[in-house]
Short mmCIF file of C-alpha atoms in Angstrom, two decimals:
data_model
loop_
_atom_site.label_atom_id
_atom_site.label_comp_id
_atom_site.label_asym_id
_atom_site.label_seq_id
_atom_site.Cartn_x
_atom_site.Cartn_y
_atom_site.Cartn_z
CA MET A 145 -6.82 9.39 26.77
CA THR A 146 -9.82 8.52 25.47
CA TYR A 147 -10.36 5.03 24.65
CA ARG A 148 -10.70 6.02 20.72
CA ALA A 149 -7.31 8.01 20.89
CA ARG A 150 -6.10 5.09 21.93
CA VAL A 151 -7.10 2.89 19.33
CA GLU A 152 -6.12 5.43 16.99
CA THR A 153 -2.27 5.71 18.47
CA LEU A 154 -2.25 2.01 18.38
CA TYR A 155 -3.15 1.78 14.67
CA LEU A 156 -0.98 4.66 13.81
CA LEU A 157 1.85 2.64 15.42
CA GLY A 158 1.65 -0.53 13.66
CA PHE A 159 0.94 1.63 10.22
CA SER A 160 4.10 3.07 10.80
CA LEU A 161 6.04 -0.35 11.61
CA ASP A 162 4.40 -1.66 8.49
CA LEU A 163 5.62 1.55 6.23
CA VAL A 164 9.11 1.33 7.85
CA ASN A 165 9.59 -2.42 6.87
CA MET A 166 8.15 -1.71 3.35
CA PHE A 167 10.92 1.12 2.68
CA ILE A 168 13.80 0.84 4.81
CA GLY A 169 15.46 -2.11 3.09
CA THR A 170 16.35 -0.98 0.11
CA VAL A 171 19.50 1.27 0.93
CA ALA A 172 20.85 -1.31 2.78
CA TYR A 173 20.80 -4.07 -0.46
CA PRO A 174 24.34 -3.78 -1.44
CA ALA A 175 25.70 -4.39 2.22
CA ILE A 176 23.32 -7.41 2.37
CA ALA A 177 24.50 -8.35 -1.10
CA ALA A 178 28.47 -8.44 0.09
CA GLU A 179 27.98 -10.19 3.14
CA LEU A 180 25.35 -13.00 2.44
CA GLN A 181 26.55 -13.16 -1.36
CA ALA A 182 22.88 -12.43 -2.87
CA SER A 183 21.91 -12.12 -6.33
CA VAL A 184 19.83 -9.11 -7.37
CA PRO A 185 16.78 -11.63 -7.73
CA GLN A 186 17.60 -12.57 -3.72
CA LEU A 187 17.77 -8.94 -2.74
CA ALA A 188 14.22 -8.04 -4.86
CA TRP A 189 12.72 -11.14 -2.58
CA ILE A 190 13.84 -9.17 0.83
CA GLY A 191 10.92 -6.81 -0.02
CA ASN A 192 8.46 -9.07 -2.21
CA GLY A 193 8.90 -11.47 1.11
CA TYR A 194 7.57 -9.33 3.12
CA MET A 195 4.72 -7.95 0.82
CA LEU A 196 3.62 -11.44 0.44
CA GLY A 197 3.31 -12.21 3.72
CA LEU A 198 0.96 -9.42 3.74
CA THR A 199 -1.11 -10.01 0.98
CA LEU A 200 -1.71 -14.23 2.17
CA VAL A 201 -2.85 -13.25 5.65
CA ILE A 202 -4.91 -10.31 5.37
CA PRO A 203 -8.23 -12.09 3.98
CA LEU A 204 -7.94 -13.91 7.62
CA GLY A 205 -7.72 -10.94 9.38
CA GLY A 206 -11.83 -10.67 9.94
CA TRP A 207 -12.08 -14.30 10.52
CA LEU A 208 -9.65 -14.47 13.16
CA ALA A 209 -10.65 -11.30 14.89
CA ALA A 210 -14.24 -12.64 15.43
CA ARG A 211 -12.77 -15.87 16.43
CA LEU A 212 -9.91 -14.60 19.13
CA GLY A 213 -10.97 -11.71 19.51
CA GLU A 214 -9.32 -8.22 18.35
CA ARG A 215 -6.65 -7.69 21.20
CA ARG A 216 -5.93 -11.38 20.89
CA VAL A 217 -5.15 -11.12 17.36
CA LEU A 218 -3.69 -7.55 17.55
CA CYS A 219 -1.03 -9.24 20.23
CA LEU A 220 -0.33 -12.28 18.05
CA SER A 221 0.68 -9.83 14.98
CA LEU A 222 2.83 -8.36 16.87
CA ALA A 223 4.32 -11.09 18.33
CA LEU A 224 4.85 -12.47 15.19
CA PHE A 225 6.09 -9.26 13.21
CA THR A 226 8.37 -9.00 16.54
CA VAL A 227 9.77 -12.64 16.12
CA GLY A 228 10.29 -12.23 12.15
CA ALA A 229 12.50 -9.11 12.88
CA VAL A 230 14.37 -10.46 15.55
CA LEU A 231 15.36 -13.40 12.81
CA ALA A 232 15.73 -11.32 10.03
CA GLY A 233 18.25 -9.41 11.82
CA THR A 234 20.19 -12.00 12.61
CA ALA A 235 19.62 -14.26 9.89
CA PRO A 236 22.87 -16.43 8.48
CA SER A 237 22.11 -16.51 4.90
CA ILE A 238 19.67 -14.60 2.37
CA GLU A 239 17.46 -17.99 1.94
CA TRP A 240 16.65 -17.36 5.68
CA LEU A 241 16.32 -13.76 5.51
CA ILE A 242 13.80 -13.80 2.90
CA ALA A 243 11.88 -16.60 4.98
CA TRP A 244 11.59 -14.61 7.98
CA ARG A 245 10.86 -11.55 6.06
CA LEU A 246 8.24 -13.72 5.24
CA LEU A 247 7.02 -14.10 8.79
CA GLN A 248 7.55 -10.40 9.45
CA GLY A 249 4.51 -9.94 6.34
CA LEU A 250 2.44 -12.72 7.95
CA GLY A 251 2.28 -10.33 11.41
CA GLY A 252 1.99 -6.84 9.48
CA GLY A 253 -1.23 -8.35 7.42
CA LEU A 254 -3.34 -9.15 10.52
CA LEU A 255 -2.25 -6.09 12.12
CA ILE A 256 -3.57 -3.67 9.97
CA PRO A 257 -6.56 -4.54 8.87
CA VAL A 258 -7.97 -4.84 12.36
CA GLY A 259 -6.05 -2.12 13.85
CA GLN A 260 -7.53 -0.11 10.76
CA ALA A 261 -11.16 -1.14 11.34
CA MET A 262 -11.42 -0.72 15.01
CA ALA A 263 -9.70 3.14 14.31
CA TYR A 264 -12.75 3.81 11.96
CA ARG A 265 -15.08 2.09 13.76
CA GLU A 266 -14.60 3.94 17.13
CA CYS A 267 -14.48 7.14 15.35
CA PRO A 268 -17.96 9.14 14.24
CA PRO A 269 -18.37 9.70 10.42
CA ALA A 270 -18.15 13.22 11.06
CA ASP A 271 -14.76 13.18 12.28
CA ARG A 272 -13.32 10.49 9.67
CA THR A 273 -11.34 12.95 7.31
CA ARG A 274 -9.67 14.15 10.13
CA LEU A 275 -8.39 10.45 10.94
CA THR A 276 -7.76 9.77 7.47
CA ALA A 277 -5.52 13.07 7.38
CA ARG A 278 -3.70 11.53 10.09
CA ILE A 279 -3.22 8.35 8.03
CA MET A 280 -2.17 10.16 5.15
CA ALA A 281 0.34 12.00 7.31
CA VAL A 282 1.87 9.14 8.68
CA ALA A 283 2.01 7.42 4.99
CA LEU A 284 3.92 10.56 3.72
CA LEU A 285 6.36 11.08 6.81
CA VAL A 286 7.30 7.40 7.32
CA PRO A 287 8.77 6.65 3.76
CA ALA A 288 10.02 10.00 3.29
CA LEU A 289 12.19 9.51 6.40
CA SER A 290 12.84 5.78 6.40
CA PRO A 291 15.51 5.63 3.68
CA THR A 292 17.70 8.20 5.44
CA LEU A 293 17.29 6.10 8.94
CA GLY A 294 18.19 3.54 7.21
CA GLY A 295 21.06 4.77 5.35
CA LEU A 296 22.87 6.19 8.50
CA LEU A 297 22.24 2.89 10.33
CA VAL A 298 24.07 1.11 7.59
CA GLU A 299 26.68 3.20 7.86
CA TRP A 300 27.09 3.81 11.38
CA GLY A 301 26.62 0.10 11.76
CA SER A 302 25.39 -2.71 10.15
CA TRP A 303 22.52 -3.60 7.45
CA ARG A 304 20.82 -5.70 10.07
CA GLY A 305 20.29 -2.56 12.18
CA VAL A 306 17.54 -1.49 9.52
CA LEU A 307 15.89 -4.80 10.03
CA LEU A 308 15.98 -4.73 14.03
CA VAL A 309 14.94 -0.88 13.98
CA SER A 310 11.46 -1.67 14.46
CA VAL A 311 12.07 -4.29 17.56
CA PRO A 312 11.61 -2.05 20.21
CA LEU A 313 8.53 0.02 18.52
CA ALA A 314 6.70 -3.58 18.16
CA VAL A 315 7.36 -4.64 21.58
CA LEU A 316 6.22 -0.98 22.60
CA ALA A 317 2.72 -1.74 20.06
CA PHE A 318 2.61 -5.40 22.09
CA ALA A 319 2.84 -3.62 25.30
CA LEU A 320 0.13 -0.97 24.60
CA ALA A 321 -2.01 -3.53 22.65
CA ALA A 322 -2.27 -5.45 25.59
CA ALA A 323 -2.99 -2.56 27.83
CA TRP A 324 -5.02 -0.60 26.20
CA VAL A 325 -7.60 -2.99 23.53
CA ARG A 326 -10.59 -3.71 25.40
CA PRO A 327 -10.98 -7.79 25.87
CA GLY A 328 -14.24 -8.64 23.53
CA ALA A 329 -15.58 -11.88 23.50
CA PRO A 330 -15.18 -14.28 20.47
CA VAL A 331 -17.82 -14.32 18.94
CA ALA A 332 -19.64 -17.14 16.58
CA VAL A 333 -18.57 -17.02 13.20
CA PRO A 334 -18.98 -20.11 10.06
CA ALA A 335 -16.49 -22.07 9.10
CA LEU A 336 -13.68 -21.11 7.29
CA ASP A 337 -13.82 -21.06 3.55
CA ARG A 338 -10.51 -23.18 3.21
CA ARG A 339 -10.93 -23.55 -0.61
CA GLY A 340 -11.65 -20.06 -1.44
CA LEU A 341 -8.54 -19.64 1.09
CA LEU A 342 -6.26 -21.81 -0.59
CA LEU A 343 -7.23 -20.78 -4.19
CA GLY A 344 -7.12 -16.93 -2.94
CA SER A 345 -3.42 -17.36 -1.76
CA VAL A 346 -1.92 -19.39 -4.29
CA GLY A 347 -3.73 -17.16 -6.89
CA LEU A 348 -2.35 -13.59 -5.20
CA SER A 349 1.35 -15.40 -4.35
CA ALA A 350 1.29 -16.44 -8.25
CA LEU A 351 0.23 -13.16 -9.23
CA LEU A 352 2.74 -10.99 -6.86
CA VAL A 353 5.82 -13.25 -8.23
CA ALA A 354 4.39 -12.65 -12.07
CA LEU A 355 4.44 -9.16 -11.21
CA GLY A 356 7.88 -9.28 -9.88
CA LEU A 357 9.17 -11.14 -12.64
CA LEU A 358 7.54 -9.19 -14.99
CA ALA A 359 9.74 -6.09 -14.10
CA ALA A 360 13.02 -7.97 -14.51
CA PRO A 361 14.49 -8.11 -17.48
CA GLY A 362 15.58 -11.21 -18.93
CA GLN A 363 12.59 -12.91 -16.66
CA ARG A 364 9.75 -11.64 -18.48
CA MET A 365 8.50 -14.31 -20.19
CA LEU A 366 8.36 -16.63 -17.23
CA GLY A 367 6.35 -14.29 -15.71
CA ALA A 368 4.12 -13.70 -18.44
CA CYS A 369 3.11 -17.34 -18.32
CA LEU A 370 3.01 -17.27 -14.29
CA LEU A 371 0.68 -14.28 -14.97
CA VAL A 372 -1.65 -16.69 -16.77
CA VAL A 373 -1.56 -19.38 -13.97
CA ALA A 374 -2.39 -16.66 -11.14
CA THR A 375 -5.11 -15.62 -13.58
CA LEU A 376 -6.63 -18.94 -14.07
CA VAL A 377 -6.35 -19.47 -10.21
CA LEU A 378 -8.25 -16.50 -9.57
CA ALA A 379 -10.88 -16.82 -11.97
CA LEU A 380 -11.31 -20.20 -10.07
CA TYR A 381 -11.34 -18.51 -6.47
CA ALA A 382 -13.87 -15.83 -8.27
CA ARG A 383 -16.38 -18.74 -9.05
CA SER A 384 -15.73 -20.39 -5.50
CA ALA A 385 -16.78 -17.08 -3.75
CA ARG A 386 -20.04 -16.60 -5.87
CA ARG A 387 -20.87 -19.72 -4.51
CA THR A 388 -20.11 -19.53 -0.95
CA ASP A 389 -22.35 -18.18 1.70
CA HIS A 390 -19.33 -16.81 3.86
CA PRO A 391 -16.11 -16.19 1.47
CA VAL A 392 -12.88 -15.13 3.19
CA LEU A 393 -13.26 -12.32 1.14
CA GLN A 394 -16.79 -10.37 1.14
CA TRP A 395 -16.60 -9.15 -2.38
CA SER A 396 -20.13 -8.23 -1.94
CA LEU A 397 -19.17 -5.28 0.07
CA LEU A 398 -17.96 -3.85 -3.44
CA ARG A 399 -21.89 -2.96 -3.83
CA HIS A 400 -20.82 0.12 -2.10
CA ALA A 401 -20.31 2.12 -4.75
CA SER A 402 -18.00 4.56 -2.92
CA LEU A 403 -15.99 1.83 -2.01
CA ARG A 404 -15.28 0.34 -5.12
CA LEU A 405 -14.42 3.93 -6.94
CA ALA A 406 -11.84 4.75 -4.17
CA MET A 407 -9.94 1.32 -4.76
CA THR A 408 -10.22 1.98 -8.33
CA VAL A 409 -8.32 5.48 -7.37
CA TYR A 410 -5.98 4.22 -5.26
CA LEU A 411 -4.87 1.18 -7.74
CA LEU A 412 -4.79 4.06 -10.80
CA VAL A 413 -3.42 6.88 -9.29
CA PRO A 414 -1.08 6.05 -6.35
CA GLY A 415 0.01 3.14 -7.81
CA THR A 416 0.61 4.69 -10.83
CA PHE A 417 3.21 7.35 -9.40
CA ILE A 418 5.14 4.36 -8.26
CA GLY A 419 5.75 3.25 -11.74
CA THR A 420 6.38 6.37 -12.93
CA GLN A 421 8.92 7.32 -10.46
CA LEU A 422 10.92 4.40 -11.81
CA VAL A 423 10.74 5.53 -14.98
CA ALA A 424 11.26 9.02 -14.11
CA THR A 425 14.75 7.99 -12.12
CA LEU A 426 15.70 5.91 -15.58
CA LEU A 427 14.75 9.07 -17.97
CA LEU A 428 16.68 11.80 -15.26
CA HIS A 429 19.47 9.21 -14.64
CA GLY A 430 20.48 9.24 -19.00
CA GLN A 431 19.69 13.17 -18.68
CA GLY A 432 22.43 13.33 -16.38
CA TYR A 433 21.23 13.44 -12.81
CA GLY A 434 22.85 12.05 -10.16
CA ALA A 435 21.17 9.98 -7.73
CA ALA A 436 21.62 12.91 -4.46
CA ALA A 437 19.43 15.22 -7.10
CA ILE A 438 17.08 12.70 -8.17
CA GLY A 439 16.47 11.72 -4.91
CA GLY A 440 16.10 15.43 -3.95
CA PHE A 441 12.97 15.69 -6.56
CA MET A 442 10.93 13.87 -3.37
CA LEU A 443 11.20 16.97 -1.38
CA PRO A 444 8.96 19.03 -3.47
CA TRP A 445 6.78 15.84 -3.69
CA ALA A 446 6.37 15.44 0.09
CA ILE A 447 5.99 19.32 0.51
CA ALA A 448 2.82 19.29 -2.07
CA SER A 449 1.91 16.08 -0.41
CA ALA A 450 1.62 17.60 2.63
CA CYS A 451 -0.15 20.76 1.28
CA ALA A 452 -2.73 18.13 -0.26
CA ILE A 453 -3.51 16.44 2.75
CA ALA A 454 -4.26 19.57 5.00
CA THR A 455 -6.52 20.99 1.91
CA ALA A 456 -8.60 17.46 1.73
CA ARG A 457 -9.18 17.67 5.41
CA HIS A 458 -10.31 21.01 5.16
CA TRP A 459 -12.42 20.73 1.63
CA LEU A 460 -13.66 17.10 1.64
CA PRO A 461 -16.81 18.00 3.88
CA ARG A 462 -17.31 21.20 2.42
CA ILE A 463 -17.06 20.64 -1.29
CA GLY A 464 -17.37 16.61 -1.51
CA ALA A 465 -14.88 14.06 -3.18
CA ARG A 466 -15.69 14.66 -6.85
CA PRO A 467 -13.59 18.01 -7.31
CA LEU A 468 -10.88 17.20 -4.85
CA LEU A 469 -10.16 13.72 -6.52
CA SER A 470 -10.96 15.35 -10.45
CA ALA A 471 -7.99 17.68 -9.58
CA GLY A 472 -5.85 15.68 -8.29
CA MET A 473 -6.02 13.16 -10.69
CA GLY A 474 -5.67 16.04 -13.63
CA CYS A 475 -2.39 17.47 -11.31
CA GLN A 476 -1.02 14.36 -11.34
CA ALA A 477 -1.45 13.48 -15.10
CA VAL A 478 0.11 17.03 -16.47
CA GLY A 479 3.33 16.67 -13.98
CA ILE A 480 3.93 13.19 -15.76
CA VAL A 481 3.50 14.81 -19.01
CA LEU A 482 6.06 17.63 -17.98
CA LEU A 483 8.33 14.80 -17.48
CA ILE A 484 8.69 14.58 -21.17
CA ALA A 485 10.05 17.92 -21.76
CA VAL A 486 13.17 17.24 -18.71
CA GLN A 487 16.49 18.69 -19.87
CA ALA A 488 19.36 18.32 -17.67
CA GLN A 489 20.00 21.98 -17.99
CA GLN A 490 16.09 22.87 -16.58
CA PRO A 491 16.00 21.14 -12.96
CA TRP A 492 12.96 23.68 -12.16
CA LEU A 493 11.10 21.34 -14.69
CA PRO A 494 11.11 18.10 -12.76
CA VAL A 495 11.00 20.30 -9.54
CA LEU A 496 7.46 21.34 -11.05
CA ALA A 497 6.33 17.90 -12.09
CA PHE A 498 7.06 16.07 -9.17
CA ALA A 499 5.60 18.66 -7.19
CA LEU A 500 2.02 18.16 -8.64
CA MET A 501 2.25 14.79 -9.20
CA GLY A 502 2.42 14.92 -5.29
CA LEU A 503 -0.33 17.30 -4.89
CA GLY A 504 -2.33 15.32 -7.39
CA GLY A 505 -1.64 11.53 -5.74
CA SER A 506 -2.04 13.22 -2.33
CA LEU A 507 -5.10 14.59 -2.99
CA CYS A 508 -6.52 11.39 -4.60
CA SER A 509 -5.21 8.94 -1.86
CA SER A 510 -6.55 11.13 0.86
CA SER A 511 -9.93 11.26 -0.06
CA ALA A 512 -10.11 7.44 -1.44
CA GLN A 513 -9.52 7.01 1.90
CA THR A 514 -12.37 8.31 3.55
CA LEU A 515 -14.67 7.53 0.74
CA ALA A 516 -13.82 3.77 1.20
CA PHE A 517 -15.15 3.82 4.55
CA GLN A 518 -17.56 6.70 5.00
CA ARG A 519 -20.55 4.56 3.49
CA LEU A 520 -19.69 0.91 5.77
CA ALA A 521 -21.53 -0.12 8.68
CA ASP A 522 -19.76 -1.01 11.51
CA ALA A 523 -19.73 -4.41 11.19
CA GLU A 524 -18.90 -4.00 7.85
CA LEU A 525 -15.84 -2.01 8.39
CA LEU A 526 -13.50 -4.84 9.05
CA PRO A 527 -14.03 -6.97 6.32
CA GLY A 528 -13.84 -3.46 3.91
CA SER A 529 -10.83 -2.97 5.49
CA ALA A 530 -9.33 -6.06 4.58
CA LEU A 531 -10.46 -5.55 0.98
CA TRP A 532 -9.01 -1.99 1.07
CA ASN A 533 -5.84 -3.52 2.42
CA LEU A 534 -5.10 -6.12 -0.23
CA ASN A 535 -6.21 -3.56 -3.13
CA ARG A 536 -3.18 -1.42 -1.49
CA GLN A 537 -0.71 -3.94 -1.89
CA LEU A 538 -1.51 -4.77 -5.42
CA SER A 539 -1.33 -0.96 -5.81
CA PHE A 540 2.65 -1.22 -4.98
CA CYS A 541 3.75 -3.30 -7.91
CA LEU A 542 0.67 -3.92 -10.42
CA ALA A 543 1.46 -0.32 -12.31
CA ALA A 544 4.95 -0.73 -11.86
CA ALA A 545 5.14 -3.84 -13.19
CA VAL A 546 3.04 -2.80 -16.43
CA LEU A 547 4.99 0.27 -16.68
CA ALA A 548 8.13 -1.18 -16.55
CA CYS A 549 7.49 -3.82 -19.35
CA VAL A 550 5.70 -1.19 -21.32
CA LEU A 551 9.17 0.79 -21.55
CA ALA A 552 11.33 -2.38 -21.98
CA VAL A 553 9.24 -3.16 -24.87
CA LEU A 554 9.01 0.51 -26.94
CA SER A 555 12.79 0.98 -26.13
CA SER A 556 13.18 -2.71 -28.04
CA VAL A 557 11.17 -1.00 -31.13
CA THR A 558 11.52 2.76 -30.83
CA TRP A 559 13.98 3.81 -28.38
CA ASP A 560 13.94 7.54 -28.98
CA HIS A 561 10.33 7.78 -27.86
CA ALA A 562 10.12 5.24 -25.77
CA PHE A 563 9.99 7.22 -22.34
CA ALA A 564 7.47 9.78 -23.55
CA LEU A 565 4.66 6.88 -24.89
CA THR A 566 5.39 5.33 -21.30
CA LEU A 567 4.85 8.38 -19.63
CA VAL A 568 1.77 9.45 -21.80
CA LEU A 569 0.30 6.05 -20.76
CA ALA A 570 1.06 6.80 -17.20
CA ALA A 571 -0.86 9.97 -17.42
CA ALA A 572 -4.09 7.87 -19.61
CA MET A 573 -4.02 5.71 -16.58
CA SER A 574 -3.91 8.28 -13.96
CA LEU A 575 -7.07 9.58 -15.34
CA LEU A 576 -9.16 6.20 -16.11
CA PRO A 577 -10.97 6.98 -12.46
CA LEU A 578 -12.69 9.66 -13.91
CA LEU A 579 -14.78 7.44 -15.86
CA PRO A 580 -16.52 5.79 -12.84
CA LEU A 581 -16.10 9.16 -10.78
CA TRP A 582 -18.12 11.25 -12.73
CA ARG A 583 -21.09 8.56 -13.74
CA LEU A 584 -22.22 7.74 -10.55
CA PRO A 585 -24.65 10.03 -8.76
CA ALA A 586 -24.01 12.65 -5.97
CA SER A 587 -25.58 10.60 -3.38
CA ALA A 588 -23.11 7.71 -3.83
CA LEU A 589 -19.93 10.17 -2.87
CA SER A 590 -21.61 12.02 -0.18
CA LEU A 591 -20.31 12.20 3.20
CA ARG A 592 -21.85 10.75 6.30
CA THR A 593 -22.21 13.12 8.98
CA SER A 594 -23.96 10.77 12.08
CA PRO A 595 -23.63 6.65 12.80
#
């Protein structure tokens, strides 16, 4: 096996671990609540704690990789992740469970940007579309299969098995990282921007907590206040970053129009789908669809997503990103609007709607993933990966919080039209990246064919 194949395999294994731990736990919440006497907000923090850990440590990935070397950082990341998984799976209380999930996130947050940067650095620019296709295949299959695996583990054993299932894979990944990754000598790096790290960590933490509160009925006022605090702290961080020669996050990389556009697309297309899925679940439940039927609508979404990944892999090098991104945004917007007309006697309509959303969302995410790293030099891949993954984490909760709040407000004002208006907003959000997409010159969207 070539070194490039080893690095890609290791990254995809680490990415799978991250996705499993983000999507497998939900099915275990009722069992956790019964055994640990956990409230609904506490259950939410089982997932939020993991995401918070990821978000807090992502900015440190590049600095630590330069200071300690990539192999040491990967091994440290996997060690933290494994210890966190074992402790979470044996936690005696909900408070300890949330704390250990935070530790797991701190480990995963180091693993993903470093591994991703290594994989893209070892991959020639002409082959990065194929690498992206493999990444997107993992991003499709793991979230689709994880809840089923989690349900079986809960039924056959205990909710603790859901949290412990990733331990053997994490140990395997640790062994592979130690054996496969070249040592690489640490390099001299500037002093850590401690002020920026503190402001950024506090601001991002407050933002994630605020988004979680905004999506929870009865806590939206507190969430709104905390959102104001987060905005002020992040504004201070932005001001500090502009005055620092070596900020903890290299926002100067956003001078690359392709990276800037790709982050916008990911935030507003796949991110909006996550929020739409929440709204659609409530709408379909109100129309009389059961939980199994609602979950089953993700099957056409997954099939269409797989077709989109193959389409992007084949056509992106041939016709470029603009037509694929435009088609993807249009398909998702049409799929969202179709949900407005859903009736209990017309199951084919939500099937078509979810298929269009799967096709459109994956056309956009596959194209954006390739576009994000296509124009970056090798030295920019690690800090660029940190920005990309931070944006990915925010996309998981930002649009969902916005749409949940809009639906709640509209439901109290105009119940009959609340779902329709919220879905129209979601469709419009999916189309917003069309504006910067068509303003960019073709040269900014062209794919590199050589280093």
